[in-house]
Amino acid sequence: MSETKTGDWVDSHFHVFNRQELSYGWLDEYSDALHQLLGDYRPLNKAYPPTDYFADARPAGLTKAIHCEAVFGANSIGETAWLQSVADQSSIPLALIAWADLTAPDIEFQLDRHSAYPAFRGVRMLWGADAASSPAFRRGYEALATRNLIYEVASLWNNCFEDVARLADDFPNTQIVLQHLGLPIQHDDAYLSDWRRAMAHLGKRSNIACKLSGFGMFDHAWTVERMRPYVHSVVDAFGTDRCFFGSNWPVDSLYGRSYVELIDAYRAAISDQTPEARIAMLSGNASRIYRI
């Protein structure tokens, strides 16, 4: 039996699709911009229910999981309500990151509606230009902070890292999670050098953690050898206590690997770490940060 099947694994980033009850505009309306990032993502445009996710993930040793929103706009509360019903029936503990518009005049109402569901932990919102200095955004972020919620940053790192650092400084008690390593989508040496400096800059803030996920999005032909330098750079910046892995499933299923093969690759990428560090990055850190 492989190490994957015997070790605890907490998936910090997965999606499921309820195509009967919810609307997924990004799947229904094919986007050239998203194509540039993901490649041909039309195979995702179908139902992917929780039963399919658990069937994919259980053989990898899944013990807990965090769902990251896949529904934007007015449907987001409906997604949280549905996922809470999934969590209520699941033998595997689940936590939820929902979509919310932090610039909305009714953001307090939005957050309170999400917070009525016990598995809800925080929000993801696509990062906008100058968000950290926008009065509307900061008002919404303060509402999030006072509710002890997590903010997940979805953006290319070079569009946001200075503002995210400022936000972390201004709200030091609020947990920020940088998704998908900040999406380092280019591979030339100068670009990656700038990315490493940005990660080091963000890593100085103790309230920022980094999600090691989405490797397939910025390297469609990833291997463990190509993954490992990115992992090492994030560990150097954040330490082994503030980074953790996520599958980004089923999005990363587009790139020719099974779920178990992906988690095996994660384990191989940190095989040089101590046993304590491996446990932290594969299960302990996500359990702590998402309070699950």
PDB file of C-alpha atoms in Angstrom:
ATOM      1  CA  MET A   1       0.000   0.000   0.000  1.00  0.00           C
ATOM      2  CA  SER A   2       1.369   3.430  -0.930  1.00  0.00           C
ATOM      3  CA  GLU A   3       2.159   6.156   1.570  1.00  0.00           C
ATOM      4  CA  THR A   4      -0.707   8.161   0.100  1.00  0.00           C
ATOM      5  CA  LYS A   5      -3.259   5.583   1.183  1.00  0.00           C
ATOM      6  CA  THR A   6      -1.907   5.269   4.719  1.00  0.00           C
ATOM      7  CA  GLY A   7      -1.231   8.921   5.626  1.00  0.00           C
ATOM      8  CA  ASP A   8      -3.751  11.585   6.595  1.00  0.00           C
ATOM      9  CA  TRP A   9      -4.599  13.982   3.805  1.00  0.00           C
ATOM     10  CA  VAL A  10      -6.611  17.196   4.204  1.00  0.00           C
ATOM     11  CA  ASP A  11      -7.587  18.685   0.857  1.00  0.00           C
ATOM     12  CA  SER A  12      -7.608  22.468   1.230  1.00  0.00           C
ATOM     13  CA  HIS A  13      -9.127  23.213  -2.184  1.00  0.00           C
ATOM     14  CA  PHE A  14     -11.721  21.251  -4.124  1.00  0.00           C
ATOM     15  CA  HIS A  15     -14.903  21.962  -6.075  1.00  0.00           C
ATOM     16  CA  VAL A  16     -18.132  20.096  -6.705  1.00  0.00           C
ATOM     17  CA  PHE A  17     -20.802  21.080  -9.220  1.00  0.00           C
ATOM     18  CA  ASN A  18     -24.550  20.823  -8.613  1.00  0.00           C
ATOM     19  CA  ARG A  19     -25.771  21.405 -12.151  1.00  0.00           C
ATOM     20  CA  GLN A  20     -29.417  20.677 -11.321  1.00  0.00           C
ATOM     21  CA  GLU A  21     -29.877  23.415  -8.722  1.00  0.00           C
ATOM     22  CA  LEU A  22     -27.096  25.974  -9.251  1.00  0.00           C
ATOM     23  CA  SER A  23     -25.741  28.064 -12.117  1.00  0.00           C
ATOM     24  CA  TYR A  24     -22.043  27.992 -13.048  1.00  0.00           C
ATOM     25  CA  GLY A  25     -21.556  30.818 -15.498  1.00  0.00           C
ATOM     26  CA  TRP A  26     -17.829  30.220 -15.934  1.00  0.00           C
ATOM     27  CA  LEU A  27     -18.606  26.693 -17.161  1.00  0.00           C
ATOM     28  CA  ASP A  28     -21.632  27.582 -19.282  1.00  0.00           C
ATOM     29  CA  GLU A  29     -20.010  30.541 -21.074  1.00  0.00           C
ATOM     30  CA  TYR A  30     -16.597  29.553 -22.418  1.00  0.00           C
ATOM     31  CA  SER A  31     -14.002  32.239 -21.725  1.00  0.00           C
ATOM     32  CA  ASP A  32     -10.914  32.883 -23.831  1.00  0.00           C
ATOM     33  CA  ALA A  33      -9.195  34.424 -20.805  1.00  0.00           C
ATOM     34  CA  LEU A  34      -9.853  31.345 -18.694  1.00  0.00           C
ATOM     35  CA  HIS A  35      -8.779  29.152 -21.611  1.00  0.00           C
ATOM     36  CA  GLN A  36      -5.397  30.897 -21.569  1.00  0.00           C
ATOM     37  CA  LEU A  37      -4.955  29.828 -17.955  1.00  0.00           C
ATOM     38  CA  LEU A  38      -6.559  26.378 -17.901  1.00  0.00           C
ATOM     39  CA  GLY A  39      -6.335  25.214 -21.484  1.00  0.00           C
ATOM     40  CA  ASP A  40      -9.423  23.525 -22.903  1.00  0.00           C
ATOM     41  CA  TYR A  41     -11.684  23.301 -19.860  1.00  0.00           C
ATOM     42  CA  ARG A  42     -14.845  22.175 -21.652  1.00  0.00           C
ATOM     43  CA  PRO A  43     -14.548  18.678 -20.079  1.00  0.00           C
ATOM     44  CA  LEU A  44     -15.465  20.317 -16.745  1.00  0.00           C
ATOM     45  CA  ASN A  45     -18.845  21.452 -18.063  1.00  0.00           C
ATOM     46  CA  LYS A  46     -20.837  18.642 -16.480  1.00  0.00           C
ATOM     47  CA  ALA A  47     -22.089  17.557 -13.088  1.00  0.00           C
ATOM     48  CA  TYR A  48     -19.426  16.686 -10.526  1.00  0.00           C
ATOM     49  CA  PRO A  49     -21.356  15.698  -7.399  1.00  0.00           C
ATOM     50  CA  PRO A  50     -19.859  15.125  -3.944  1.00  0.00           C
ATOM     51  CA  THR A  51     -20.127  11.353  -4.406  1.00  0.00           C
ATOM     52  CA  ASP A  52     -17.759  11.572  -7.383  1.00  0.00           C
ATOM     53  CA  TYR A  53     -15.306  13.743  -5.460  1.00  0.00           C
ATOM     54  CA  PHE A  54     -15.232  11.379  -2.482  1.00  0.00           C
ATOM     55  CA  ALA A  55     -14.759   8.409  -4.826  1.00  0.00           C
ATOM     56  CA  ASP A  56     -11.738  10.164  -6.346  1.00  0.00           C
ATOM     57  CA  ALA A  57     -10.288  11.392  -3.053  1.00  0.00           C
ATOM     58  CA  ARG A  58     -10.833   8.638  -0.488  1.00  0.00           C
ATOM     59  CA  PRO A  59      -8.183   6.323  -2.016  1.00  0.00           C
ATOM     60  CA  ALA A  60      -5.645   9.113  -1.420  1.00  0.00           C
ATOM     61  CA  GLY A  61      -6.276   8.970   2.337  1.00  0.00           C
ATOM     62  CA  LEU A  62      -8.693  11.910   2.556  1.00  0.00           C
ATOM     63  CA  THR A  63      -9.675  12.722   6.139  1.00  0.00           C
ATOM     64  CA  LYS A  64     -11.016  16.306   5.812  1.00  0.00           C
ATOM     65  CA  ALA A  65     -11.665  18.745   2.978  1.00  0.00           C
ATOM     66  CA  ILE A  66     -12.289  22.430   2.297  1.00  0.00           C
ATOM     67  CA  HIS A  67     -14.587  23.350  -0.571  1.00  0.00           C
ATOM     68  CA  CYS A  68     -13.752  26.568  -2.414  1.00  0.00           C
ATOM     69  CA  GLU A  69     -16.631  28.327  -4.107  1.00  0.00           C
ATOM     70  CA  ALA A  70     -17.488  27.642  -7.719  1.00  0.00           C
ATOM     71  CA  VAL A  71     -20.604  29.861  -7.874  1.00  0.00           C
ATOM     72  CA  PHE A  72     -20.497  33.656  -8.138  1.00  0.00           C
ATOM     73  CA  GLY A  73     -23.125  36.301  -7.516  1.00  0.00           C
ATOM     74  CA  ALA A  74     -26.637  35.799  -6.184  1.00  0.00           C
ATOM     75  CA  ASN A  75     -26.327  32.005  -6.275  1.00  0.00           C
ATOM     76  CA  SER A  76     -23.511  31.992  -3.721  1.00  0.00           C
ATOM     77  CA  ILE A  77     -25.796  31.676  -0.688  1.00  0.00           C
ATOM     78  CA  GLY A  78     -27.536  28.784  -2.394  1.00  0.00           C
ATOM     79  CA  GLU A  79     -24.192  27.070  -2.908  1.00  0.00           C
ATOM     80  CA  THR A  80     -23.332  27.457   0.774  1.00  0.00           C
ATOM     81  CA  ALA A  81     -26.739  26.108   1.814  1.00  0.00           C
ATOM     82  CA  TRP A  82     -26.379  23.091  -0.466  1.00  0.00           C
ATOM     83  CA  LEU A  83     -22.827  22.368   0.672  1.00  0.00           C
ATOM     84  CA  GLN A  84     -23.877  22.584   4.309  1.00  0.00           C
ATOM     85  CA  SER A  85     -26.397  19.830   3.590  1.00  0.00           C
ATOM     86  CA  VAL A  86     -23.549  17.810   2.074  1.00  0.00           C
ATOM     87  CA  ALA A  87     -21.385  18.462   5.140  1.00  0.00           C
ATOM     88  CA  ASP A  88     -24.206  17.434   7.459  1.00  0.00           C
ATOM     89  CA  GLN A  89     -24.387  14.027   5.781  1.00  0.00           C
ATOM     90  CA  SER A  90     -20.665  13.468   5.219  1.00  0.00           C
ATOM     91  CA  SER A  91     -18.492  11.193   7.338  1.00  0.00           C
ATOM     92  CA  ILE A  92     -15.556  13.360   6.234  1.00  0.00           C
ATOM     93  CA  PRO A  93     -15.534  16.790   7.952  1.00  0.00           C
ATOM     94  CA  LEU A  94     -15.959  19.664   5.508  1.00  0.00           C
ATOM     95  CA  ALA A  95     -15.353  23.417   5.659  1.00  0.00           C
ATOM     96  CA  LEU A  96     -16.582  25.973   3.119  1.00  0.00           C
ATOM     97  CA  ILE A  97     -15.080  29.046   1.476  1.00  0.00           C
ATOM     98  CA  ALA A  98     -17.840  31.006  -0.261  1.00  0.00           C
ATOM     99  CA  TRP A  99     -17.994  33.836  -2.767  1.00  0.00           C
ATOM    100  CA  ALA A 100     -18.923  37.295  -1.527  1.00  0.00           C
ATOM    101  CA  ASP A 101     -18.500  40.792  -2.946  1.00  0.00           C
ATOM    102  CA  LEU A 102     -16.678  42.690  -0.232  1.00  0.00           C
ATOM    103  CA  THR A 103     -17.451  45.978  -2.001  1.00  0.00           C
ATOM    104  CA  ALA A 104     -21.231  45.434  -1.864  1.00  0.00           C
ATOM    105  CA  PRO A 105     -23.322  47.829   0.257  1.00  0.00           C
ATOM    106  CA  ASP A 106     -25.020  44.828   1.888  1.00  0.00           C
ATOM    107  CA  ILE A 107     -21.824  42.893   2.624  1.00  0.00           C
ATOM    108  CA  GLU A 108     -22.655  42.523   6.326  1.00  0.00           C
ATOM    109  CA  PHE A 109     -25.945  40.892   5.353  1.00  0.00           C
ATOM    110  CA  GLN A 110     -24.172  38.599   2.869  1.00  0.00           C
ATOM    111  CA  LEU A 111     -21.617  37.488   5.458  1.00  0.00           C
ATOM    112  CA  ASP A 112     -24.266  36.927   8.105  1.00  0.00           C
ATOM    113  CA  ARG A 113     -26.299  34.768   5.738  1.00  0.00           C
ATOM    114  CA  HIS A 114     -23.246  32.629   4.955  1.00  0.00           C
ATOM    115  CA  SER A 115     -22.328  32.521   8.648  1.00  0.00           C
ATOM    116  CA  ALA A 116     -25.668  30.915   9.481  1.00  0.00           C
ATOM    117  CA  TYR A 117     -24.152  27.701   8.094  1.00  0.00           C
ATOM    118  CA  PRO A 118     -21.709  26.100  10.564  1.00  0.00           C
ATOM    119  CA  ALA A 119     -19.231  24.843   7.943  1.00  0.00           C
ATOM    120  CA  PHE A 120     -18.662  28.354   6.521  1.00  0.00           C
ATOM    121  CA  ARG A 121     -15.158  29.702   7.203  1.00  0.00           C
ATOM    122  CA  GLY A 122     -14.529  32.638   4.879  1.00  0.00           C
ATOM    123  CA  VAL A 123     -14.706  34.105   1.397  1.00  0.00           C
ATOM    124  CA  ARG A 124     -12.863  34.193  -1.870  1.00  0.00           C
ATOM    125  CA  MET A 125     -13.140  37.217  -4.112  1.00  0.00           C
ATOM    126  CA  LEU A 126     -11.228  37.954  -7.296  1.00  0.00           C
ATOM    127  CA  TRP A 127      -8.744  40.716  -6.531  1.00  0.00           C
ATOM    128  CA  GLY A 128      -9.493  44.059  -8.140  1.00  0.00           C
ATOM    129  CA  ALA A 129      -7.103  46.894  -8.916  1.00  0.00           C
ATOM    130  CA  ASP A 130      -6.305  49.015  -5.840  1.00  0.00           C
ATOM    131  CA  ALA A 131      -8.658  46.907  -3.737  1.00  0.00           C
ATOM    132  CA  ALA A 132      -6.725  47.492  -0.533  1.00  0.00           C
ATOM    133  CA  SER A 133      -7.195  51.271  -0.805  1.00  0.00           C
ATOM    134  CA  SER A 134     -10.845  51.184  -1.911  1.00  0.00           C
ATOM    135  CA  PRO A 135     -13.110  52.493   0.888  1.00  0.00           C
ATOM    136  CA  ALA A 136     -15.868  50.065  -0.117  1.00  0.00           C
ATOM    137  CA  PHE A 137     -13.513  47.078  -0.093  1.00  0.00           C
ATOM    138  CA  ARG A 138     -11.960  48.057   3.221  1.00  0.00           C
ATOM    139  CA  ARG A 139     -15.392  48.434   4.775  1.00  0.00           C
ATOM    140  CA  GLY A 140     -16.271  44.936   3.587  1.00  0.00           C
ATOM    141  CA  TYR A 141     -12.948  43.558   4.726  1.00  0.00           C
ATOM    142  CA  GLU A 142     -13.487  45.028   8.178  1.00  0.00           C
ATOM    143  CA  ALA A 143     -16.875  43.277   8.290  1.00  0.00           C
ATOM    144  CA  LEU A 144     -15.105  40.031   7.418  1.00  0.00           C
ATOM    145  CA  ALA A 145     -12.416  40.663  10.028  1.00  0.00           C
ATOM    146  CA  THR A 146     -14.863  41.344  12.854  1.00  0.00           C
ATOM    147  CA  ARG A 147     -16.531  38.001  12.101  1.00  0.00           C
ATOM    148  CA  ASN A 148     -13.213  36.113  12.354  1.00  0.00           C
ATOM    149  CA  LEU A 149     -13.449  34.938   8.756  1.00  0.00           C
ATOM    150  CA  ILE A 150     -10.713  33.923   6.326  1.00  0.00           C
ATOM    151  CA  TYR A 151      -9.975  35.903   3.169  1.00  0.00           C
ATOM    152  CA  GLU A 152      -8.684  33.876   0.209  1.00  0.00           C
ATOM    153  CA  VAL A 153      -6.850  35.846  -2.469  1.00  0.00           C
ATOM    154  CA  ALA A 154      -7.506  34.754  -6.055  1.00  0.00           C
ATOM    155  CA  SER A 155      -5.170  36.700  -8.320  1.00  0.00           C
ATOM    156  CA  LEU A 156      -1.926  36.623 -10.219  1.00  0.00           C
ATOM    157  CA  TRP A 157       0.714  37.469  -7.619  1.00  0.00           C
ATOM    158  CA  ASN A 158       2.137  40.446  -9.530  1.00  0.00           C
ATOM    159  CA  ASN A 159      -1.281  42.133  -9.573  1.00  0.00           C
ATOM    160  CA  CYS A 160      -1.728  42.135  -5.834  1.00  0.00           C
ATOM    161  CA  PHE A 161       1.186  41.257  -3.578  1.00  0.00           C
ATOM    162  CA  GLU A 162       1.976  44.776  -2.346  1.00  0.00           C
ATOM    163  CA  ASP A 163      -1.694  45.458  -1.586  1.00  0.00           C
ATOM    164  CA  VAL A 164      -2.153  42.080   0.099  1.00  0.00           C
ATOM    165  CA  ALA A 165       0.854  42.791   2.308  1.00  0.00           C
ATOM    166  CA  ARG A 166      -0.640  46.159   3.257  1.00  0.00           C
ATOM    167  CA  LEU A 167      -3.990  44.551   4.007  1.00  0.00           C
ATOM    168  CA  ALA A 168      -2.289  41.979   6.227  1.00  0.00           C
ATOM    169  CA  ASP A 169      -0.483  44.765   8.079  1.00  0.00           C
ATOM    170  CA  ASP A 170      -3.670  46.785   8.549  1.00  0.00           C
ATOM    171  CA  PHE A 171      -5.681  43.776   9.801  1.00  0.00           C
ATOM    172  CA  PRO A 172      -3.073  41.650  11.595  1.00  0.00           C
ATOM    173  CA  ASN A 173      -5.606  39.363  13.280  1.00  0.00           C
ATOM    174  CA  THR A 174      -7.327  38.314  10.047  1.00  0.00           C
ATOM    175  CA  GLN A 175      -6.160  35.186   8.250  1.00  0.00           C
ATOM    176  CA  ILE A 176      -5.284  35.598   4.572  1.00  0.00           C
ATOM    177  CA  VAL A 177      -4.690  32.608   2.308  1.00  0.00           C
ATOM    178  CA  LEU A 178      -2.898  33.098  -1.006  1.00  0.00           C
ATOM    179  CA  GLN A 179      -4.325  30.585  -3.459  1.00  0.00           C
ATOM    180  CA  HIS A 180      -2.393  28.509  -5.977  1.00  0.00           C
ATOM    181  CA  LEU A 181       1.041  29.916  -5.010  1.00  0.00           C
ATOM    182  CA  GLY A 182      -0.107  33.244  -6.452  1.00  0.00           C
ATOM    183  CA  LEU A 183      -0.323  31.669  -9.929  1.00  0.00           C
ATOM    184  CA  PRO A 184       3.253  32.045 -11.239  1.00  0.00           C
ATOM    185  CA  ILE A 185       2.158  31.493 -14.833  1.00  0.00           C
ATOM    186  CA  GLN A 186       5.458  32.293 -16.560  1.00  0.00           C
ATOM    187  CA  HIS A 187       8.605  30.198 -16.312  1.00  0.00           C
ATOM    188  CA  ASP A 188      11.545  32.414 -17.259  1.00  0.00           C
ATOM    189  CA  ASP A 189      14.222  33.053 -14.655  1.00  0.00           C
ATOM    190  CA  ALA A 190      13.582  36.790 -14.228  1.00  0.00           C
ATOM    191  CA  TYR A 191       9.852  36.285 -13.666  1.00  0.00           C
ATOM    192  CA  LEU A 192      10.372  33.478 -11.151  1.00  0.00           C
ATOM    193  CA  SER A 193      13.000  35.511  -9.323  1.00  0.00           C
ATOM    194  CA  ASP A 194      10.471  38.328  -8.918  1.00  0.00           C
ATOM    195  CA  TRP A 195       7.841  35.791  -7.797  1.00  0.00           C
ATOM    196  CA  ARG A 196      10.180  34.395  -5.131  1.00  0.00           C
ATOM    197  CA  ARG A 197      10.862  37.903  -3.823  1.00  0.00           C
ATOM    198  CA  ALA A 198       7.114  38.574  -3.670  1.00  0.00           C
ATOM    199  CA  MET A 199       6.533  35.326  -1.756  1.00  0.00           C
ATOM    200  CA  ALA A 200       9.281  36.270   0.698  1.00  0.00           C
ATOM    201  CA  HIS A 201       7.679  39.706   1.127  1.00  0.00           C
ATOM    202  CA  LEU A 202       4.277  38.176   1.888  1.00  0.00           C
ATOM    203  CA  GLY A 203       5.774  35.452   4.034  1.00  0.00           C
ATOM    204  CA  LYS A 204       7.013  38.027   6.542  1.00  0.00           C
ATOM    205  CA  ARG A 205       3.387  38.542   7.619  1.00  0.00           C
ATOM    206  CA  SER A 206       2.399  35.869  10.117  1.00  0.00           C
ATOM    207  CA  ASN A 207      -1.279  36.148   9.150  1.00  0.00           C
ATOM    208  CA  ILE A 208      -0.672  35.122   5.517  1.00  0.00           C
ATOM    209  CA  ALA A 209      -0.538  31.457   4.512  1.00  0.00           C
ATOM    210  CA  CYS A 210       0.020  29.987   1.057  1.00  0.00           C
ATOM    211  CA  LYS A 211      -1.948  27.226  -0.607  1.00  0.00           C
ATOM    212  CA  LEU A 212       0.178  24.796  -2.614  1.00  0.00           C
ATOM    213  CA  SER A 213      -2.369  23.996  -5.290  1.00  0.00           C
ATOM    214  CA  GLY A 214      -3.256  24.506  -8.922  1.00  0.00           C
ATOM    215  CA  PHE A 215       0.112  23.376 -10.284  1.00  0.00           C
ATOM    216  CA  GLY A 216      -1.564  22.150 -13.451  1.00  0.00           C
ATOM    217  CA  MET A 217      -2.907  25.612 -14.213  1.00  0.00           C
ATOM    218  CA  PHE A 218       0.532  27.153 -14.567  1.00  0.00           C
ATOM    219  CA  ASP A 219       2.327  24.020 -15.787  1.00  0.00           C
ATOM    220  CA  HIS A 220       0.011  21.755 -17.776  1.00  0.00           C
ATOM    221  CA  ALA A 221       2.768  19.130 -18.078  1.00  0.00           C
ATOM    222  CA  TRP A 222       3.974  19.223 -14.467  1.00  0.00           C
ATOM    223  CA  THR A 223       6.221  16.575 -12.980  1.00  0.00           C
ATOM    224  CA  VAL A 224       7.408  16.133  -9.405  1.00  0.00           C
ATOM    225  CA  GLU A 225      10.806  17.472 -10.442  1.00  0.00           C
ATOM    226  CA  ARG A 226       9.232  20.613 -11.911  1.00  0.00           C
ATOM    227  CA  MET A 227       6.883  21.020  -8.950  1.00  0.00           C
ATOM    228  CA  ARG A 228       9.545  20.721  -6.253  1.00  0.00           C
ATOM    229  CA  PRO A 229      11.340  24.108  -6.776  1.00  0.00           C
ATOM    230  CA  TYR A 230       8.037  25.963  -6.392  1.00  0.00           C
ATOM    231  CA  VAL A 231       7.276  24.065  -3.198  1.00  0.00           C
ATOM    232  CA  HIS A 232      10.741  24.787  -1.823  1.00  0.00           C
ATOM    233  CA  SER A 233      10.390  28.503  -2.604  1.00  0.00           C
ATOM    234  CA  VAL A 234       7.061  28.693  -0.753  1.00  0.00           C
ATOM    235  CA  VAL A 235       8.456  26.757   2.211  1.00  0.00           C
ATOM    236  CA  ASP A 236      11.437  29.121   2.315  1.00  0.00           C
ATOM    237  CA  ALA A 237       9.064  32.105   2.377  1.00  0.00           C
ATOM    238  CA  PHE A 238       6.308  30.889   4.699  1.00  0.00           C
ATOM    239  CA  GLY A 239       7.853  28.052   6.664  1.00  0.00           C
ATOM    240  CA  THR A 240       6.347  24.604   6.948  1.00  0.00           C
ATOM    241  CA  ASP A 241       3.682  25.867   9.372  1.00  0.00           C
ATOM    242  CA  ARG A 242       1.989  28.306   6.941  1.00  0.00           C
ATOM    243  CA  CYS A 243       1.690  26.360   3.704  1.00  0.00           C
ATOM    244  CA  PHE A 244      -0.499  23.418   2.804  1.00  0.00           C
ATOM    245  CA  PHE A 245      -1.640  21.457  -0.222  1.00  0.00           C
ATOM    246  CA  GLY A 246      -4.916  21.429  -2.126  1.00  0.00           C
ATOM    247  CA  SER A 247      -5.991  19.316  -5.079  1.00  0.00           C
ATOM    248  CA  ASN A 248      -7.888  21.967  -7.069  1.00  0.00           C
ATOM    249  CA  TRP A 249     -10.017  19.031  -8.182  1.00  0.00           C
ATOM    250  CA  PRO A 250     -11.643  18.543 -10.630  1.00  0.00           C
ATOM    251  CA  VAL A 251      -9.899  21.442 -12.429  1.00  0.00           C
ATOM    252  CA  ASP A 252      -6.496  19.763 -12.176  1.00  0.00           C
ATOM    253  CA  SER A 253      -7.992  16.565 -13.582  1.00  0.00           C
ATOM    254  CA  LEU A 254      -7.603  18.304 -16.947  1.00  0.00           C
ATOM    255  CA  TYR A 255      -3.881  17.595 -16.960  1.00  0.00           C
ATOM    256  CA  GLY A 256      -3.715  13.845 -17.340  1.00  0.00           C
ATOM    257  CA  ARG A 257      -3.262  12.625 -13.766  1.00  0.00           C
ATOM    258  CA  SER A 258      -5.618  10.892 -11.385  1.00  0.00           C
ATOM    259  CA  TYR A 259      -6.382  12.344  -7.974  1.00  0.00           C
ATOM    260  CA  VAL A 260      -4.235   9.706  -6.266  1.00  0.00           C
ATOM    261  CA  GLU A 261      -1.340  10.410  -8.640  1.00  0.00           C
ATOM    262  CA  LEU A 262      -1.557  14.117  -7.785  1.00  0.00           C
ATOM    263  CA  ILE A 263      -1.428  13.522  -4.030  1.00  0.00           C
ATOM    264  CA  ASP A 264       1.398  11.010  -4.496  1.00  0.00           C
ATOM    265  CA  ALA A 265       3.270  13.780  -6.324  1.00  0.00           C
ATOM    266  CA  TYR A 266       2.701  16.181  -3.431  1.00  0.00           C
ATOM    267  CA  ARG A 267       4.121  13.642  -1.006  1.00  0.00           C
ATOM    268  CA  ALA A 268       7.112  13.066  -3.258  1.00  0.00           C
ATOM    269  CA  ALA A 269       7.713  16.814  -3.594  1.00  0.00           C
ATOM    270  CA  ILE A 270       8.199  17.130   0.186  1.00  0.00           C
ATOM    271  CA  SER A 271       9.945  13.816   0.796  1.00  0.00           C
ATOM    272  CA  ASP A 272      13.036  15.754   1.895  1.00  0.00           C
ATOM    273  CA  GLN A 273      11.130  17.444   4.743  1.00  0.00           C
ATOM    274  CA  THR A 274      10.968  16.119   8.297  1.00  0.00           C
ATOM    275  CA  PRO A 275       8.078  13.793   9.202  1.00  0.00           C
ATOM    276  CA  GLU A 276       6.598  16.589  11.333  1.00  0.00           C
ATOM    277  CA  ALA A 277       6.755  19.046   8.425  1.00  0.00           C
ATOM    278  CA  ARG A 278       5.156  16.573   6.028  1.00  0.00           C
ATOM    279  CA  ILE A 279       2.263  15.994   8.422  1.00  0.00           C
ATOM    280  CA  ALA A 280       1.819  19.751   8.859  1.00  0.00           C
ATOM    281  CA  MET A 281       1.782  20.500   5.133  1.00  0.00           C
ATOM    282  CA  LEU A 282      -0.461  17.584   4.180  1.00  0.00           C
ATOM    283  CA  SER A 283      -2.981  17.789   6.999  1.00  0.00           C
ATOM    284  CA  GLY A 284      -2.190  19.727  10.165  1.00  0.00           C
ATOM    285  CA  ASN A 285      -1.889  23.265   8.829  1.00  0.00           C
ATOM    286  CA  ALA A 286      -5.143  23.176   6.869  1.00  0.00           C
ATOM    287  CA  SER A 287      -6.946  21.620   9.841  1.00  0.00           C
ATOM    288  CA  ARG A 288      -5.725  24.443  12.071  1.00  0.00           C
ATOM    289  CA  ILE A 289      -6.321  27.354   9.710  1.00  0.00           C
ATOM    290  CA  TYR A 290      -9.793  26.232   8.636  1.00  0.00           C
ATOM    291  CA  ARG A 291     -10.739  25.098  12.163  1.00  0.00           C
ATOM    292  CA  ILE A 292     -11.872  21.709  11.004  1.00  0.00           C
TER     293      ILE A 292
END
